[in-house]
Every structure is written in C-alpha cells, then in structure tokens.
PDB file of C-alpha atoms and ligand atoms in Angstrom:
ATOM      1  CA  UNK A   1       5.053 -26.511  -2.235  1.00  0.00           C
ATOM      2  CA  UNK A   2       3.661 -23.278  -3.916  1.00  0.00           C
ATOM      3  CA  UNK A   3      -0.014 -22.047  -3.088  1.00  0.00           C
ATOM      4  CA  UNK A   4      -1.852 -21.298  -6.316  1.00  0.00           C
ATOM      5  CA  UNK A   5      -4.042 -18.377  -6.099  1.00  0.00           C
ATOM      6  CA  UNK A   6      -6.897 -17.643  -8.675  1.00  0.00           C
ATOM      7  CA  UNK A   7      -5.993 -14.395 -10.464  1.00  0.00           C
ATOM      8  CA  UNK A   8      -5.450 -12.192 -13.442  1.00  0.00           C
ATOM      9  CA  UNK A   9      -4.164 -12.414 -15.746  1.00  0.00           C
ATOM     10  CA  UNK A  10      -2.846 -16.516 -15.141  1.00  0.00           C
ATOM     11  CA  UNK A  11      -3.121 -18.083 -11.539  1.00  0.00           C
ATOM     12  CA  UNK A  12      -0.736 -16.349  -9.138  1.00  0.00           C
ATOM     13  CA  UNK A  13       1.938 -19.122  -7.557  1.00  0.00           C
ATOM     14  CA  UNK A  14       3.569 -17.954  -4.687  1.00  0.00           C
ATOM     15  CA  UNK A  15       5.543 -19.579  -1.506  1.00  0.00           C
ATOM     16  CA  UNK A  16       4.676 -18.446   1.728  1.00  0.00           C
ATOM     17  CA  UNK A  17       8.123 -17.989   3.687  1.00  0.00           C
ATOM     18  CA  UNK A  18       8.671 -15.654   0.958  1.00  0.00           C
ATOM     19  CA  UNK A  19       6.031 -13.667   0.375  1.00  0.00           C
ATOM     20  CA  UNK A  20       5.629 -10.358   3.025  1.00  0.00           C
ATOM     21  CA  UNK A  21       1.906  -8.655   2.673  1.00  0.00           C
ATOM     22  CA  UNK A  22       2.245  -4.604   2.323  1.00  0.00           C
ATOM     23  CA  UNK A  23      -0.233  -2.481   3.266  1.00  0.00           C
ATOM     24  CA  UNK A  24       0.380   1.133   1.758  1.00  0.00           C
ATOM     25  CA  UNK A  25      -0.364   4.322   3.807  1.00  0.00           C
ATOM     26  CA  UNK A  26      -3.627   3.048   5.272  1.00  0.00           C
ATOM     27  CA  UNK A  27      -3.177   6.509   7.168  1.00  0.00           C
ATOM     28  CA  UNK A  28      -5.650   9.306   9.190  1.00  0.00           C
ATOM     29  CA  UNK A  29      -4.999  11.930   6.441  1.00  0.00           C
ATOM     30  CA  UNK A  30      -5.703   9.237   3.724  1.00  0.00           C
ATOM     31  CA  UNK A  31      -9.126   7.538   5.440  1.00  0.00           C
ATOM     32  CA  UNK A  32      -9.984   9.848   7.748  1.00  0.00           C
ATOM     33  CA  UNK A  33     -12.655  13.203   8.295  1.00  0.00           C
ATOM     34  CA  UNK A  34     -10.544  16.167   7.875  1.00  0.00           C
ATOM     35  CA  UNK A  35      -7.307  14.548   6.830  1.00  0.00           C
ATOM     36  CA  UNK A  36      -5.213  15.389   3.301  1.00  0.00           C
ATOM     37  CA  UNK A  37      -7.672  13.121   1.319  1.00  0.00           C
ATOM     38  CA  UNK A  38     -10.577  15.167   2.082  1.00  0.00           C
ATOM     39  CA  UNK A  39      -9.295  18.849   2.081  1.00  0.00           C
ATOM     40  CA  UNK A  40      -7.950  18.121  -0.912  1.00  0.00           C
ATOM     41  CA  UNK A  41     -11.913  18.054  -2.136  1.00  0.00           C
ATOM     42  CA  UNK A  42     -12.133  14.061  -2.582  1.00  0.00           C
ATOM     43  CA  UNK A  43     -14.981  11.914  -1.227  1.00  0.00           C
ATOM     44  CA  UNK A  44     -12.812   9.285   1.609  1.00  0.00           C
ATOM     45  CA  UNK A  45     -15.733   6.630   1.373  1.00  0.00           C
ATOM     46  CA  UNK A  46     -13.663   4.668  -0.762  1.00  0.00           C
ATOM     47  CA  UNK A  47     -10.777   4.506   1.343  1.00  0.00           C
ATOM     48  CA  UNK A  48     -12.608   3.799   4.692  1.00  0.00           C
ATOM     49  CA  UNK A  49     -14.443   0.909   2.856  1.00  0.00           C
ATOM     50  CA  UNK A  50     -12.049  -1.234   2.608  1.00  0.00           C
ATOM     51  CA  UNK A  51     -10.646  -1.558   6.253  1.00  0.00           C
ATOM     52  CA  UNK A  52     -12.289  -4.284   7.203  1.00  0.00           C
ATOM     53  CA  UNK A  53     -11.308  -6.463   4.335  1.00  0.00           C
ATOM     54  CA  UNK A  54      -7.179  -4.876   4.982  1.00  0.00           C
ATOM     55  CA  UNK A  55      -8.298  -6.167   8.586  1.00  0.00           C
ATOM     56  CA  UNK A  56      -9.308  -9.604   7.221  1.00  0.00           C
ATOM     57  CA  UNK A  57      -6.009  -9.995   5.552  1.00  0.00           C
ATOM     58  CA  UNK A  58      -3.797  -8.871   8.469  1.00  0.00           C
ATOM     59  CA  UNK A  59      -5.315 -11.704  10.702  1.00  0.00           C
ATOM     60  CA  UNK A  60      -4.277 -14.080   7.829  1.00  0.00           C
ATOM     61  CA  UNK A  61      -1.333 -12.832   7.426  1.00  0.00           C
ATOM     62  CA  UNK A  62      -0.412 -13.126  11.139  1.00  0.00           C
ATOM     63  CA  UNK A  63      -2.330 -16.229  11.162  1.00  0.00           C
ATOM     64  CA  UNK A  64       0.089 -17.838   8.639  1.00  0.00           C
ATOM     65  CA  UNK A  65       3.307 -15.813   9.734  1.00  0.00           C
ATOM     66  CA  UNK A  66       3.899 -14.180   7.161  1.00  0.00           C
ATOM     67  CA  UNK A  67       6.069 -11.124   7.256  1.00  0.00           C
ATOM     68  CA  UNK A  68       3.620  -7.716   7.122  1.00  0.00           C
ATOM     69  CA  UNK A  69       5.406  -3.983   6.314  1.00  0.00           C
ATOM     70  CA  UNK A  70       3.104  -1.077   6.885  1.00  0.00           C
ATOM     71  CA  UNK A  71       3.788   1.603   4.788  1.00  0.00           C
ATOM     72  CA  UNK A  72       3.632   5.882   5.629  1.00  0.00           C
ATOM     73  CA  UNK A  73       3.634   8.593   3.399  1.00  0.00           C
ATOM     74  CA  UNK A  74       5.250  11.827   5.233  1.00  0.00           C
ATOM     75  CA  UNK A  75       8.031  14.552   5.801  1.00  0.00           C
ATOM     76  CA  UNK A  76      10.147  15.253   8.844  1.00  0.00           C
ATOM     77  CA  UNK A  77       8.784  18.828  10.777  1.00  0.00           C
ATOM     78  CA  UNK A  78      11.202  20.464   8.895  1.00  0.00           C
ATOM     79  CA  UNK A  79       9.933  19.659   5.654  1.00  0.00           C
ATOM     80  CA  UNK A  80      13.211  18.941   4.575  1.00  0.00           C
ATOM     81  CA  UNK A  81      12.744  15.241   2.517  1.00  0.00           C
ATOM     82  CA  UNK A  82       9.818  17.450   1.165  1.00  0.00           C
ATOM     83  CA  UNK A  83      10.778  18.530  -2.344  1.00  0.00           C
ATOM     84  CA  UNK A  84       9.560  22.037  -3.109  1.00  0.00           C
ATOM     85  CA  UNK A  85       7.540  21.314  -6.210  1.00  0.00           C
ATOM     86  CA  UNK A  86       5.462  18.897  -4.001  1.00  0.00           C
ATOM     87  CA  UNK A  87       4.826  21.408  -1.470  1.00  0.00           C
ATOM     88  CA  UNK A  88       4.106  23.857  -3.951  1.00  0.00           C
ATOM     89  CA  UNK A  89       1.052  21.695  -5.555  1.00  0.00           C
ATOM     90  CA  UNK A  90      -0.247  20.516  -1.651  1.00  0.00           C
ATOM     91  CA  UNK A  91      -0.732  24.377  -1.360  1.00  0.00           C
ATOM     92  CA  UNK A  92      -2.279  24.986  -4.793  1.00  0.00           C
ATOM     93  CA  UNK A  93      -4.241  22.568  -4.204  1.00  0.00           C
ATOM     94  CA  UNK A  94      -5.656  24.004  -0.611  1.00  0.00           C
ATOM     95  CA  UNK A  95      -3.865  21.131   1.579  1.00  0.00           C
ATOM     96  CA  UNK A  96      -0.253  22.427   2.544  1.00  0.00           C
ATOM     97  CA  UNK A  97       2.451  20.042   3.495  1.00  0.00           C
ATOM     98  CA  UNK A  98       3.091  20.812   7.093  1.00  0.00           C
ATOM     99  CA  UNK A  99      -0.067  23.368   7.548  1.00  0.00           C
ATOM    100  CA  UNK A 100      -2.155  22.922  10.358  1.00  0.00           C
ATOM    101  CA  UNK A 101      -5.509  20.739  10.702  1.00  0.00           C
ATOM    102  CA  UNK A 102      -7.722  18.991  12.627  1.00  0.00           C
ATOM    103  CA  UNK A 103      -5.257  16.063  13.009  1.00  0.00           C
ATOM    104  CA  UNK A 104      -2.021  18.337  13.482  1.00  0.00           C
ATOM    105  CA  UNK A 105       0.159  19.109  10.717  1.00  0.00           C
ATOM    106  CA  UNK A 106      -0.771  17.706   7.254  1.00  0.00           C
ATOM    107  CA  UNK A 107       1.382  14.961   6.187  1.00  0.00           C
ATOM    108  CA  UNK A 108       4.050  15.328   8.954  1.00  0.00           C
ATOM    109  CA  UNK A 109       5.282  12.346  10.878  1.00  0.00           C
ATOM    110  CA  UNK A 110       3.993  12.281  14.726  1.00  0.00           C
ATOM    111  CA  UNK A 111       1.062  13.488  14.226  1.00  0.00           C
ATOM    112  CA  UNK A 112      -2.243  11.962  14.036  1.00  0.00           C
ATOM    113  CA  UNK A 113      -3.082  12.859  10.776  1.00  0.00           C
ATOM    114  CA  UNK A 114       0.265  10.328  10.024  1.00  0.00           C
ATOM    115  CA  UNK A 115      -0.709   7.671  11.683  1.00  0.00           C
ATOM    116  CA  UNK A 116      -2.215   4.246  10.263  1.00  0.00           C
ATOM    117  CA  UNK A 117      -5.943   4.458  11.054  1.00  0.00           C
ATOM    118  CA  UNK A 118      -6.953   2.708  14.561  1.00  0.00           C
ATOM    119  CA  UNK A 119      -8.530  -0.417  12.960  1.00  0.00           C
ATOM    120  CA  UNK A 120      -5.253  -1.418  11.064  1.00  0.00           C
ATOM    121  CA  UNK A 121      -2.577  -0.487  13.822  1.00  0.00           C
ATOM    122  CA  UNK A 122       0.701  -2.838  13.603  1.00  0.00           C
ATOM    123  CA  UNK A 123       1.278  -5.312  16.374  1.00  0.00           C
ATOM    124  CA  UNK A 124       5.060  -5.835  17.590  1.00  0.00           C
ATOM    125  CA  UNK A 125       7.088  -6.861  15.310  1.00  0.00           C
ATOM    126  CA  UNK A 126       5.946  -5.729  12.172  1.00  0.00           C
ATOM    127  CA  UNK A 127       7.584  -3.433  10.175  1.00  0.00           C
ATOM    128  CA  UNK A 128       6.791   0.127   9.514  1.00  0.00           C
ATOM    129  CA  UNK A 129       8.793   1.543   6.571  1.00  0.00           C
ATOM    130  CA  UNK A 130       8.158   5.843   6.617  1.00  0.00           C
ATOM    131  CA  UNK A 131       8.933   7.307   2.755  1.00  0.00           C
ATOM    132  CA  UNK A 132       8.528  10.693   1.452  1.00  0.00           C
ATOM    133  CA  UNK A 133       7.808   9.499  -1.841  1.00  0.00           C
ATOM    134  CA  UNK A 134       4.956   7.662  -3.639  1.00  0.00           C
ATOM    135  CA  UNK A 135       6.793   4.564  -3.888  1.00  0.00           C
ATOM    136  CA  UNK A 136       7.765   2.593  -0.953  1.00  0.00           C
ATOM    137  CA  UNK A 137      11.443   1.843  -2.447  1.00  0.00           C
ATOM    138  CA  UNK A 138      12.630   5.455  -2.665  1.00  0.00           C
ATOM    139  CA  UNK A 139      14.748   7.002   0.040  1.00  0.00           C
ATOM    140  CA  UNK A 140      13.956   4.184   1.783  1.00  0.00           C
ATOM    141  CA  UNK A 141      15.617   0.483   3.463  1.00  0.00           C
ATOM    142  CA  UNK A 142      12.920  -1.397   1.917  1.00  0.00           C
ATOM    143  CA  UNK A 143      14.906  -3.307  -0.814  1.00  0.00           C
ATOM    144  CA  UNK A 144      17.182  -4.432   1.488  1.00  0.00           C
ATOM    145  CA  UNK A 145      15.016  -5.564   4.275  1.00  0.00           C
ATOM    146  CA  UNK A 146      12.848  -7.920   2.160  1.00  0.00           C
ATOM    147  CA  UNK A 147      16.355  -9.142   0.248  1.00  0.00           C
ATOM    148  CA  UNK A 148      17.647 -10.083   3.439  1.00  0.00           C
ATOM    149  CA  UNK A 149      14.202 -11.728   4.431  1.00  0.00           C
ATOM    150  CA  UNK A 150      14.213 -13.856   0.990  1.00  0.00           C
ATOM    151  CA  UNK A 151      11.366 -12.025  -0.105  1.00  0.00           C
ATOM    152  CA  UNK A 152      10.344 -12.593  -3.453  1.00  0.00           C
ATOM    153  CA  UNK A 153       6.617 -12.246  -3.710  1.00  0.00           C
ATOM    154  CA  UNK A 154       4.490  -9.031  -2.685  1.00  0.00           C
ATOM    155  CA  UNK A 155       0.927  -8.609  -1.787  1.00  0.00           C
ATOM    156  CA  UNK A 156       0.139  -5.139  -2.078  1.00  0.00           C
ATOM    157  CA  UNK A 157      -3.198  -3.430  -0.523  1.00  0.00           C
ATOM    158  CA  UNK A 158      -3.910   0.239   0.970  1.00  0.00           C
ATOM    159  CA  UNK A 159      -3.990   3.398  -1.192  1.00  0.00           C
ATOM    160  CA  UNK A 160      -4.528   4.952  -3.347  1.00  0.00           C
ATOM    161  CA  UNK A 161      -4.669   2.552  -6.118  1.00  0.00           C
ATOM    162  CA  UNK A 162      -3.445   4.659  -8.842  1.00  0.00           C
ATOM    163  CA  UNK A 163      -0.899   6.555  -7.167  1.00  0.00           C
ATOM    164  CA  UNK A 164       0.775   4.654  -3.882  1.00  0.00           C
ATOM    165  CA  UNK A 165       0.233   1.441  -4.807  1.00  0.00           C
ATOM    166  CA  UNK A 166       0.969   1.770  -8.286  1.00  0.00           C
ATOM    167  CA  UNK A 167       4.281   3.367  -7.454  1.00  0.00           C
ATOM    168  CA  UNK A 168       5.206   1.133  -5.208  1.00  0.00           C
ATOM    169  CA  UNK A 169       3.978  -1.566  -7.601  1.00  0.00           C
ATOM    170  CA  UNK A 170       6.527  -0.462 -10.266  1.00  0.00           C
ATOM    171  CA  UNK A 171       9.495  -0.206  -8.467  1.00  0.00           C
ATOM    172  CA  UNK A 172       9.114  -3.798  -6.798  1.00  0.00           C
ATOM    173  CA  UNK A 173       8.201  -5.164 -10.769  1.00  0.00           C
ATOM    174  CA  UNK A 174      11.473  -3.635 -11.715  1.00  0.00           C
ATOM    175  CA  UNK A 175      13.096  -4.776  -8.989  1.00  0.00           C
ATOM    176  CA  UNK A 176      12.208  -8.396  -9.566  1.00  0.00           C
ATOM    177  CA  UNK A 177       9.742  -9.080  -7.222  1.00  0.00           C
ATOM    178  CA  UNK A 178       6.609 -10.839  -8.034  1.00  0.00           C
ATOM    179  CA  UNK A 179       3.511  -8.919  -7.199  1.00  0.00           C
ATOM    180  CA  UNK A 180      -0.035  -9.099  -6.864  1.00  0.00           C
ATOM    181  CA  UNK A 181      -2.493  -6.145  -6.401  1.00  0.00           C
ATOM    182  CA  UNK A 182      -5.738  -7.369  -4.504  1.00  0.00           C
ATOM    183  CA  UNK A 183      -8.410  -5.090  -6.332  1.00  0.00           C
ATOM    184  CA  UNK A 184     -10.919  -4.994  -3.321  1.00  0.00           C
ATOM    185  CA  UNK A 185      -8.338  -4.130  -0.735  1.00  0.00           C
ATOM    186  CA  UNK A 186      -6.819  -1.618  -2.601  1.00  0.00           C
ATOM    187  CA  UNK A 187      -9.186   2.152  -3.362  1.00  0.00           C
ATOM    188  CA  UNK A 188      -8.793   5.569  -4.818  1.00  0.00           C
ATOM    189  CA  UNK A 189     -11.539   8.112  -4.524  1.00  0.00           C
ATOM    190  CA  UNK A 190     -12.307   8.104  -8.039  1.00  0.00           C
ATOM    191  CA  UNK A 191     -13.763   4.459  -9.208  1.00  0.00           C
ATOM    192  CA  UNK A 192     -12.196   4.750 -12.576  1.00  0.00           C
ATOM    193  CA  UNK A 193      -9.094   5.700 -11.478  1.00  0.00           C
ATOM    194  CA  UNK A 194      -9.008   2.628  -9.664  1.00  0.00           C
ATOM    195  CA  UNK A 195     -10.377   0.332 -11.831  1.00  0.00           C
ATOM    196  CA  UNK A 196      -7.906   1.616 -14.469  1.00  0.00           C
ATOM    197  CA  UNK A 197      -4.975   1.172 -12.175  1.00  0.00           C
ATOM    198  CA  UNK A 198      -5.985  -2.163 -11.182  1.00  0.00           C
ATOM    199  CA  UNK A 199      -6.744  -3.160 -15.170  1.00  0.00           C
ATOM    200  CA  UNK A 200      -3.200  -1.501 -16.357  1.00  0.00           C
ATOM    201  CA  UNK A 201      -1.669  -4.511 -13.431  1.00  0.00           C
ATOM    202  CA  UNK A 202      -2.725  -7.293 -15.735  1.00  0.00           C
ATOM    203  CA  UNK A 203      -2.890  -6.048 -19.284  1.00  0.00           C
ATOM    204  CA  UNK A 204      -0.097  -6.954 -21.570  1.00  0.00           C
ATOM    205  CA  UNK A 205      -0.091 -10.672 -20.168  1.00  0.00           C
ATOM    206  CA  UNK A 206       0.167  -9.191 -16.614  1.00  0.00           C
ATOM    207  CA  UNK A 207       3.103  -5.856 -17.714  1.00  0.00           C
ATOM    208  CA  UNK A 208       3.127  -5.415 -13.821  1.00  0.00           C
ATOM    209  CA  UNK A 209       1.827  -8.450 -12.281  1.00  0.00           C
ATOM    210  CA  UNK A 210      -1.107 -10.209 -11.372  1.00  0.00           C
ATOM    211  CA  UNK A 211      -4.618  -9.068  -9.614  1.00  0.00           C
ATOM    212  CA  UNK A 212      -7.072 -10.904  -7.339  1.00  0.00           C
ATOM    213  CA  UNK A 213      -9.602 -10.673  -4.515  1.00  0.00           C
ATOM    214  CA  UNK A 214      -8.376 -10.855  -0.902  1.00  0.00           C
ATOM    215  CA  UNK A 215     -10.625 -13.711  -0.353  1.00  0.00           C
ATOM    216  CA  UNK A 216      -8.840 -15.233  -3.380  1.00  0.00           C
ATOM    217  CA  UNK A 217      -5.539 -14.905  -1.448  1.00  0.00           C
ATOM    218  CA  UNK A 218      -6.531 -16.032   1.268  1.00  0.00           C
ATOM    219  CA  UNK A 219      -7.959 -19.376   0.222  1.00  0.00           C
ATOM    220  CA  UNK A 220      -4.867 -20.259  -1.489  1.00  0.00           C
ATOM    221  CA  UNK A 221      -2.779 -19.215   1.739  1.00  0.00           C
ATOM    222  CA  UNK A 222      -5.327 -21.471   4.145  1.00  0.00           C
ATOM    223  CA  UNK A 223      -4.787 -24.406   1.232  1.00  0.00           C
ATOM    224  CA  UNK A 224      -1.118 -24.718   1.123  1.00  0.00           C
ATOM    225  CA  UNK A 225      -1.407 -26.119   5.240  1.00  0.00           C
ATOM    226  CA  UNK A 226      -4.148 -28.804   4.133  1.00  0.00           C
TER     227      UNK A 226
HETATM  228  C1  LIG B 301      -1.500  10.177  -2.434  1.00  0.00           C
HETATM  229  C2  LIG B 301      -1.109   7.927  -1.694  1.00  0.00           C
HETATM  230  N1  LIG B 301      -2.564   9.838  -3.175  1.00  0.00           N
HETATM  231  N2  LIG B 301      -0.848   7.244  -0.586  1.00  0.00           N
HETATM  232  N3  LIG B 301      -0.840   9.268  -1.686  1.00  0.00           N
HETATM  233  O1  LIG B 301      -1.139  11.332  -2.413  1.00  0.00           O
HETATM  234  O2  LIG B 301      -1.616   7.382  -2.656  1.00  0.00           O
END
C-alpha cells in the first residue's frame, strides 16, 4: 500500500521499499565557519538551521529502512574533474577551488572542509555518492545504483536549494523519478532564492515535482505501518 503524504501541489503517494531519502552536500564548506559558503561573502545561518530537522529525517529514515545516499560536492587534489571555467569563477569570486583554508583545501575531497558536517555523519551502510558537478547524476553511478535498488521515488533535502538540490532535482525529474523537495530541510543563504526554488518545484501542476514539510513526510512514512 502507498503512504500519502500532504503536499504541493496534489498529495505526494509514494511506496516505501522504493523510495531512498538524499541528503545533498550537507558539507563543512557548505554549513560551516570558514568554509566555501562563507568566504564566498554569504551568511551560513541558513544552512546550519536546518540540521536538526535533516537529523530528524535520518532517524526516520533508518527507522523505516529506507535506503539514504549522502551526497558531496568536490574535485580530486589534482583538480582534474574541475573544469577550468569553474575554477576560474571560485577565484573571482575570492574562494579558489583547491586554495588553502581553515578546513584544508577548499572543495577538495579528504579534507575537512569536504566532509558532511558532524551532526549528519552516515552510519555503515549508507551510501555516499562524491560528484564534481551540481547535480548528483553527472559523472556519477547514481542512476544506476537506485535502478538496481527499484528506486522510483526521491526525497531530496540539504543545499543549497536553488543550486544543488535543484540540479539534482532536474536530472532525477528527467530521469523519471518521482520527487519531492521538503522546503524546511532544504536552505540557501538568500531566503528568496529559496523560496523561489522551492515555489518553481510545484508550479505548472508540480513541472518538477511535489513539495512538503519533513514533518509532513514523516507522518505519512510512520502511517503506512499502522
Ligand atoms: C553550491 C551547492 N551552492 N551544494 N553548491 O555551490 O549548492
């Protein structure tokens, strides 16, 4: 039987064995002092504010047994997956790919700026899907994984609303899986940018999906047992 989750812009069906929850690049230099986010001039309150309800939803998740895929934005030490226009603008823009900081080198996998912030850290067994890219399905296995895992139904949280998420967001809507965006689990450090990211999700009769509160979600997953 399908859970039934209050949402916009129509109720959100969905069947648990085939839904996997995907938390996007919940990472140091995302939510944390000193990390990309913040050299790059932005204000990380946003981001840091919604850990605890990310937190709430990985205990359901777990809880329920759902499958969970962390996601991480970030190039190899060589900067080689790292095209050169996007390195360019990082050091425009003050915040070089690859430069040192106070969590090691900006954006570079192994090193703590990288890392998914100590409040959200996966547990064995969950999967942690690295991508140079914005969207989670480029130059990476993702596709495949949750094809072979009868995936067909995404919860997406993390940030940053607008750009991450929203990537990621289009690829898996082209790509024929059925997503929903939960608006207080997701943040950008602009509120308008994300409350027009989370808006563009559900206009058109839902052009990209569906949106909801976690708490939303997380009713309808706790139903479908009673
Ligand atoms: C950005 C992201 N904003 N995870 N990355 O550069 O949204």
């Amino acid at each position: 039987m399908k859970a039934v989750c209050e949402a916009l812009p129509y109720v959100f069906e969905f069947e648990a064995s085939r839904t996997a929850l995907i938390v996007i690049d919940m990472q140091n230099d995302f939510c944390s002092p000193g990390g990309f986010g913040e050299r790059l001039g932005n204000d990380i309150s946003p981001t840091r504010a919604i850990i605890p309800v990310i937190s709430g939803l990985l205990d359901a998740a777990r809880e329920a047994g759902l499958l969970v895929v962390h996601t991480r934005e970030g190039h190899l030490p060589d900067l080689s997956d790292c095209p050169p226009a996007k390195l360019e603008r990082s050091r425009r823009q003050g915040a070089g790919i690859g430069d040192p900081g106070p969590m090691g080198r900006i954006l570079v996998r192994g090193e703590r700026g990288h890392d998914i912030v100590p409040e959200l850290r996966p547990i064995e067994g969950e999967i942690v899907i690295d991508k140079p890219g914005k969207g989670a399905f480029y130059a990476t296995h993702l596709d495949s994984l949750l094809l072979n895992r009868g995936i067909e139904y995404l919860i997406l949280c993390g940030v940053t609303t607008h750009v991450c998420v929203h990537t990621t967001l289009r690829e898996a809507n082209d790509r024929g899986y059925r997503c929903l965006v939960l608006e207080d689990a997701t943040a950008a450090y602009d509120r308008a940018d994300h409350e027009a990211a989370v808006r563009m999700v559900r206009q058109q009769g839902g052009i990209f999906g569906w949106t909801a509160f976690s708490s939303s979600w997380m009713e309808a997953l706790h139903a479908k047992d009673n």
